[in-house]
Short mmCIF file of C-alpha atoms and ligand atoms in Angstrom, two decimals:
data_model
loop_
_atom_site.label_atom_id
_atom_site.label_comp_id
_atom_site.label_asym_id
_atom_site.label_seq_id
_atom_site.Cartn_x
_atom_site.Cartn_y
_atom_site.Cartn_z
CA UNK I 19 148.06 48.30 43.18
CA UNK I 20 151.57 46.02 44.39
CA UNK I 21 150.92 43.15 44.68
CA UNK I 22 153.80 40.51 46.44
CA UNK I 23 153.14 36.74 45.40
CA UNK I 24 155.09 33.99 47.28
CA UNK I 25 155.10 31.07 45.04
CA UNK I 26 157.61 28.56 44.40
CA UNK I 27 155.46 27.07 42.10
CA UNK I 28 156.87 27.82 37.88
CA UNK I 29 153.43 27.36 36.48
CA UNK I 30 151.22 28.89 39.05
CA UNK I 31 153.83 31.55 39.71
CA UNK I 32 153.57 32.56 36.09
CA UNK I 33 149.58 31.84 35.63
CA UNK I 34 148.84 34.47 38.84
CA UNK I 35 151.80 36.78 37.49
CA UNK I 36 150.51 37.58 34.43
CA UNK I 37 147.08 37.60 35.33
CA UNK I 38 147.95 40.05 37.85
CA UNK I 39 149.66 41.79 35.52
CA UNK I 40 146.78 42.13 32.45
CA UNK I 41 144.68 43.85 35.32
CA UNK I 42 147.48 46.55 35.97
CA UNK I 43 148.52 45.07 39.51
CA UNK I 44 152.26 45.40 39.77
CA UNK I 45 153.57 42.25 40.63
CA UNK I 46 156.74 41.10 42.44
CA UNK I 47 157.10 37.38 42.57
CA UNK I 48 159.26 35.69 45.11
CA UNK I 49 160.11 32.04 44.57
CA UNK I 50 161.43 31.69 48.48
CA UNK I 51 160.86 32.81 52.06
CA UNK I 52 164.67 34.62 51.75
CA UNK I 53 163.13 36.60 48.49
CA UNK I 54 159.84 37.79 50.49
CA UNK I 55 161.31 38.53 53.37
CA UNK I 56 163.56 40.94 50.80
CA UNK I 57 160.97 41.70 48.99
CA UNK I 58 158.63 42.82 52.04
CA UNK I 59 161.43 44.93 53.61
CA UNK I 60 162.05 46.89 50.60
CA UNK I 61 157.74 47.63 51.19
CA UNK I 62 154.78 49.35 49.35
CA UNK I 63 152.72 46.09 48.37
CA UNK I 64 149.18 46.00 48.92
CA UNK I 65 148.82 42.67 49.24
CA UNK I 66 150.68 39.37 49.86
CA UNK I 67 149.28 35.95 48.25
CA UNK I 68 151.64 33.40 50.45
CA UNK I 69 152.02 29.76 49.41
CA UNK I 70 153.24 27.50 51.78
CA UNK I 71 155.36 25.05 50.87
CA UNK I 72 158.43 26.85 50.15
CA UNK I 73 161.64 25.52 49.54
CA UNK I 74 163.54 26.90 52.51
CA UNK I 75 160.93 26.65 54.79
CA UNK I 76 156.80 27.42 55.67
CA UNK I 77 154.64 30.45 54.49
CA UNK I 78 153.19 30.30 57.56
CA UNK I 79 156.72 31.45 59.25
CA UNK I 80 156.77 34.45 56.94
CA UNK I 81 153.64 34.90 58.28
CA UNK I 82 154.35 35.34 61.76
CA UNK I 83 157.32 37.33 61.01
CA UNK I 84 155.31 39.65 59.32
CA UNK I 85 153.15 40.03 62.06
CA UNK I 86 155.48 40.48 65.25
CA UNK I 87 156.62 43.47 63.21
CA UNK I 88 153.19 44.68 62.75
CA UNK I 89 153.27 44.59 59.09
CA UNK I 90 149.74 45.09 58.00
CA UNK I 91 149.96 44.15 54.65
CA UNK I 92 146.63 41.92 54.00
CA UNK I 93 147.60 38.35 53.48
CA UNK I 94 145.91 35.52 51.11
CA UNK I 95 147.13 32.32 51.50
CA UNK I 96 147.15 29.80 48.71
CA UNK I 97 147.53 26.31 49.80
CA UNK I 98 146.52 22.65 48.16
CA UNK I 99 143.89 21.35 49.00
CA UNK I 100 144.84 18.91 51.90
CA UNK I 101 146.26 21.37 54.20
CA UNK I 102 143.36 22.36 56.34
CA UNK I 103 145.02 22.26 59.68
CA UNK I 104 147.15 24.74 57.45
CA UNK I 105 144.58 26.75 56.80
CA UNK I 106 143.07 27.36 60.30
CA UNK I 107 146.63 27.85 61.26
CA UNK I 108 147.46 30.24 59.15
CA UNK I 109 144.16 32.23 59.76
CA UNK I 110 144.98 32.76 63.62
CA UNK I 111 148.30 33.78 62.58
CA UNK I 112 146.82 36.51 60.62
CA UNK I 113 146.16 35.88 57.17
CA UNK I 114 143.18 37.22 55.72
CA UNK I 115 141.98 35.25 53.62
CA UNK I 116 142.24 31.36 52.01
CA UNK I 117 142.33 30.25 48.81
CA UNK I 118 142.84 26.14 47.69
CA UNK I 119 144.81 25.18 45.22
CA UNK I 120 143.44 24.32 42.44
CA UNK I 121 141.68 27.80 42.00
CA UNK I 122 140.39 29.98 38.86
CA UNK I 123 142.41 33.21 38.16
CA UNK I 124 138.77 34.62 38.46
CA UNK I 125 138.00 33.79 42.06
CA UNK I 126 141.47 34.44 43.26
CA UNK I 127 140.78 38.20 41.49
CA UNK I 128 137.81 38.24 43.87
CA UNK I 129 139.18 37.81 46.46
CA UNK I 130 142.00 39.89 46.13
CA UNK I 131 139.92 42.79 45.13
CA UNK I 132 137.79 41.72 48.45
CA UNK I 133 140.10 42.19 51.07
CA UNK I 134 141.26 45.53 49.48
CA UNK I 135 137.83 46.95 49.54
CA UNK I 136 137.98 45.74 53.32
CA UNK I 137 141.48 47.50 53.70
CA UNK I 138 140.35 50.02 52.06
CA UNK I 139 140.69 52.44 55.30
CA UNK I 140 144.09 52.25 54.27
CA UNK I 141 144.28 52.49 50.62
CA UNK I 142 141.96 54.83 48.53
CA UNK I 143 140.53 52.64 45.71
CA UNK I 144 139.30 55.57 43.35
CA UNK I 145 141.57 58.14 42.41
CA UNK I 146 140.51 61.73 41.23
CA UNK I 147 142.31 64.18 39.83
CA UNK I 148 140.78 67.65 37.22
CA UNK I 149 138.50 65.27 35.61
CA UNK I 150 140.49 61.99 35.55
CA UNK I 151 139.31 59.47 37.80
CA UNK I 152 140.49 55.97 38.23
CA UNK I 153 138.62 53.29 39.64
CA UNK I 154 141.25 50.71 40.82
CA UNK I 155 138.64 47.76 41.83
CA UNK I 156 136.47 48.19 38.37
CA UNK I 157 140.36 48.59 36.51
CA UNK I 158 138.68 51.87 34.24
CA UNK I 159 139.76 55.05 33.92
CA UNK I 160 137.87 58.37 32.87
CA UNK I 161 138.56 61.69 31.60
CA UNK I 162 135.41 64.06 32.25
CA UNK I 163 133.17 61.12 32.62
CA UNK I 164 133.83 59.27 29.51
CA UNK I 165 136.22 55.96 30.31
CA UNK I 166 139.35 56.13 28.39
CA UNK I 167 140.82 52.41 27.43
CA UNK I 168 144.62 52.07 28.83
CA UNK I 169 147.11 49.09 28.55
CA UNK I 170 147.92 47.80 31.83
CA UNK I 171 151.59 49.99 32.18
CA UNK I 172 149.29 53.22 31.27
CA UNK I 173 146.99 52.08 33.90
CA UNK I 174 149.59 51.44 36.08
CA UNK I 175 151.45 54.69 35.61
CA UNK I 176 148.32 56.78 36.04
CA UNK I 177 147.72 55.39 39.42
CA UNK I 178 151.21 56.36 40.57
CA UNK I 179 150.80 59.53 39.36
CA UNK I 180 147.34 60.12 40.53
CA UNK I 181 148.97 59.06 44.36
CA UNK I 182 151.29 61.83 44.12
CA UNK I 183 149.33 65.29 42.73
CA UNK I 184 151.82 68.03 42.84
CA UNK I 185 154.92 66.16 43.28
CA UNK I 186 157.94 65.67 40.76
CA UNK I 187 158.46 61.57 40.11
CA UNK I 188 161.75 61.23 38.72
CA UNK I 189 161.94 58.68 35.86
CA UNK I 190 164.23 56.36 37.97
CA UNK I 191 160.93 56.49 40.75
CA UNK I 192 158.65 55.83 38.08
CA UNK I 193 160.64 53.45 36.46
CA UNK I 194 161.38 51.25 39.74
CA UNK I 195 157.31 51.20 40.41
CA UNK I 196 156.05 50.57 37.01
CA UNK I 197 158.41 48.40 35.78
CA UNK I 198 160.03 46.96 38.63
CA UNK I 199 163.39 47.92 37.46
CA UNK I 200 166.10 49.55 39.14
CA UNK I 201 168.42 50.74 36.48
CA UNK I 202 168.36 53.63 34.32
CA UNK I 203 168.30 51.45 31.05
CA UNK I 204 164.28 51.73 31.24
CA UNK I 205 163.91 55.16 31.55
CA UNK I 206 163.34 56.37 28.25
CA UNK I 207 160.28 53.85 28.34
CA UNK I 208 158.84 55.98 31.06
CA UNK I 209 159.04 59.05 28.67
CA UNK I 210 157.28 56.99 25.75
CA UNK I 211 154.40 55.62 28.09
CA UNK I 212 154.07 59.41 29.56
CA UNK I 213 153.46 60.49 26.23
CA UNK I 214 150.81 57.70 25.74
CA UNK I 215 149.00 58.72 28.26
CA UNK I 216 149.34 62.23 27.40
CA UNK I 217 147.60 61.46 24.22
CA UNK I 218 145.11 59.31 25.77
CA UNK I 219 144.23 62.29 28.43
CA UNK I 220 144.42 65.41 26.31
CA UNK I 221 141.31 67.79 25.96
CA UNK I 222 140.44 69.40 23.15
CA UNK I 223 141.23 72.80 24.58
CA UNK I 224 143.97 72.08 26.95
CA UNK I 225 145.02 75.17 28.92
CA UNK I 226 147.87 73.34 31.30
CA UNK I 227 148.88 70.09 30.36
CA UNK I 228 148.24 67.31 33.42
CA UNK I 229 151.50 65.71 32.98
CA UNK I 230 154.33 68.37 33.30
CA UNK I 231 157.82 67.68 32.20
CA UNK I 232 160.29 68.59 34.58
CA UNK I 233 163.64 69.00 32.51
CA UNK I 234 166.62 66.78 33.51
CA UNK I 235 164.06 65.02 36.22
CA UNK I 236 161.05 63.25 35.47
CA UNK I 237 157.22 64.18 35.62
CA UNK I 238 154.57 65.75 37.69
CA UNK I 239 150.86 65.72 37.58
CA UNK I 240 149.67 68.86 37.34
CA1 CA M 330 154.81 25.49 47.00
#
């Protein structure tokens, strides 16, 4: 799951960051309408959780933006507390859902995980693939029906391989969606947290290996 968060905010920024981030939801934090609207054009997020008070302008323009260019990205919009004309506001523009500042990381979780089950036309929430299976609401992964613990980059690299079966992901691809990095300086981490997972997702009598290395080019998932 990609998640964007508008927030100009140090401490919440960083409090719903690495939340986010210890339940394997890759996050891309913006600090500023100009780094959204960057942010949203380069795509892929799942969700947007939108302050409002930004310092070069209002969430709520974002917001509109977003929608005249039919970007359906769900929307959650944090606000303090006294903004309710906010709030209704930024519901007819389109947001999805509200949340009040100040909130616990466990409600906002809630919610999030809420309005992707409701989006969920869009976005398969269980992933399956010869025996692995990963639940993205519960955050578990299984390999023939016994759940296999993962850090949150394992968890995070087995979803993007488990959306593309078949396909060669080069490490610069995997590196860019896992990591949120676009140089090559991380991709020899992508062929130490491959191997992790390999270990993690091995049978005992392993025919042909799930995660296939494809020489000079990345991975596939077999
Ligand atoms: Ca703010």
């Amino acid at each position: 799951m990609k998640i964007l968060l508008v927030e100009d905010d140090r401490k919440i920024g960083q409090f719903v960051k690495k939340g986010l981030e210890e339940v394997s939801y890759v996050t891309v934090w913006a600090r500023s309408c100009a780094e959204a609207e960057d942010a949203m054009a380069d795509g892929g997020f799942d969700i947007a959780i939108l302050d409002l008070g930004l310092p070069d302008g209002n969430g709520l323009q974002l917001l509109t933006g977003w929608r005249k260019k039919n970007l359906a990205t769900p929307v959650l919009i944090l606000s303090a507390r006294h903004e309710v004309d906010d709030k209704i506001a930024g519901l007819n523009l389109g947001a999805d859902d509200y949340l009040t500042k100040p909130f616990s990381f466990g409600e906002l979780l809630a919610r999030l995980r809420s309005l992707v089950r409701r989006h969920s036309g869009q976005k398969k929430t269980l992933l399956e693939h010869r025996g692995v299976r990963l639940d993205l609401l519960k955050h578990e992964a299984e390999l023939d029906g016994a759940v296999v613990p993962l850090t949150q980059r394992e968890f995070a690299l087995l979803e993007f391989f488990l959306q593309h079966p078949g396909r060669v992901l080069t490490r610069t691809q995997i590196a860019e969606q896992i990591w949120d990095c676009h140089f090559d300086m991380e991709t020899n981490l992508v062929d130490v947290y491959v191997a992790k997972l390999r270990g993690k997702l091995r049978r005992a009598n392993e025919t042909e290996p799930l995660f296939q290395s494809v020489r000079g080019v990345g991975y596939k998932l077999a």
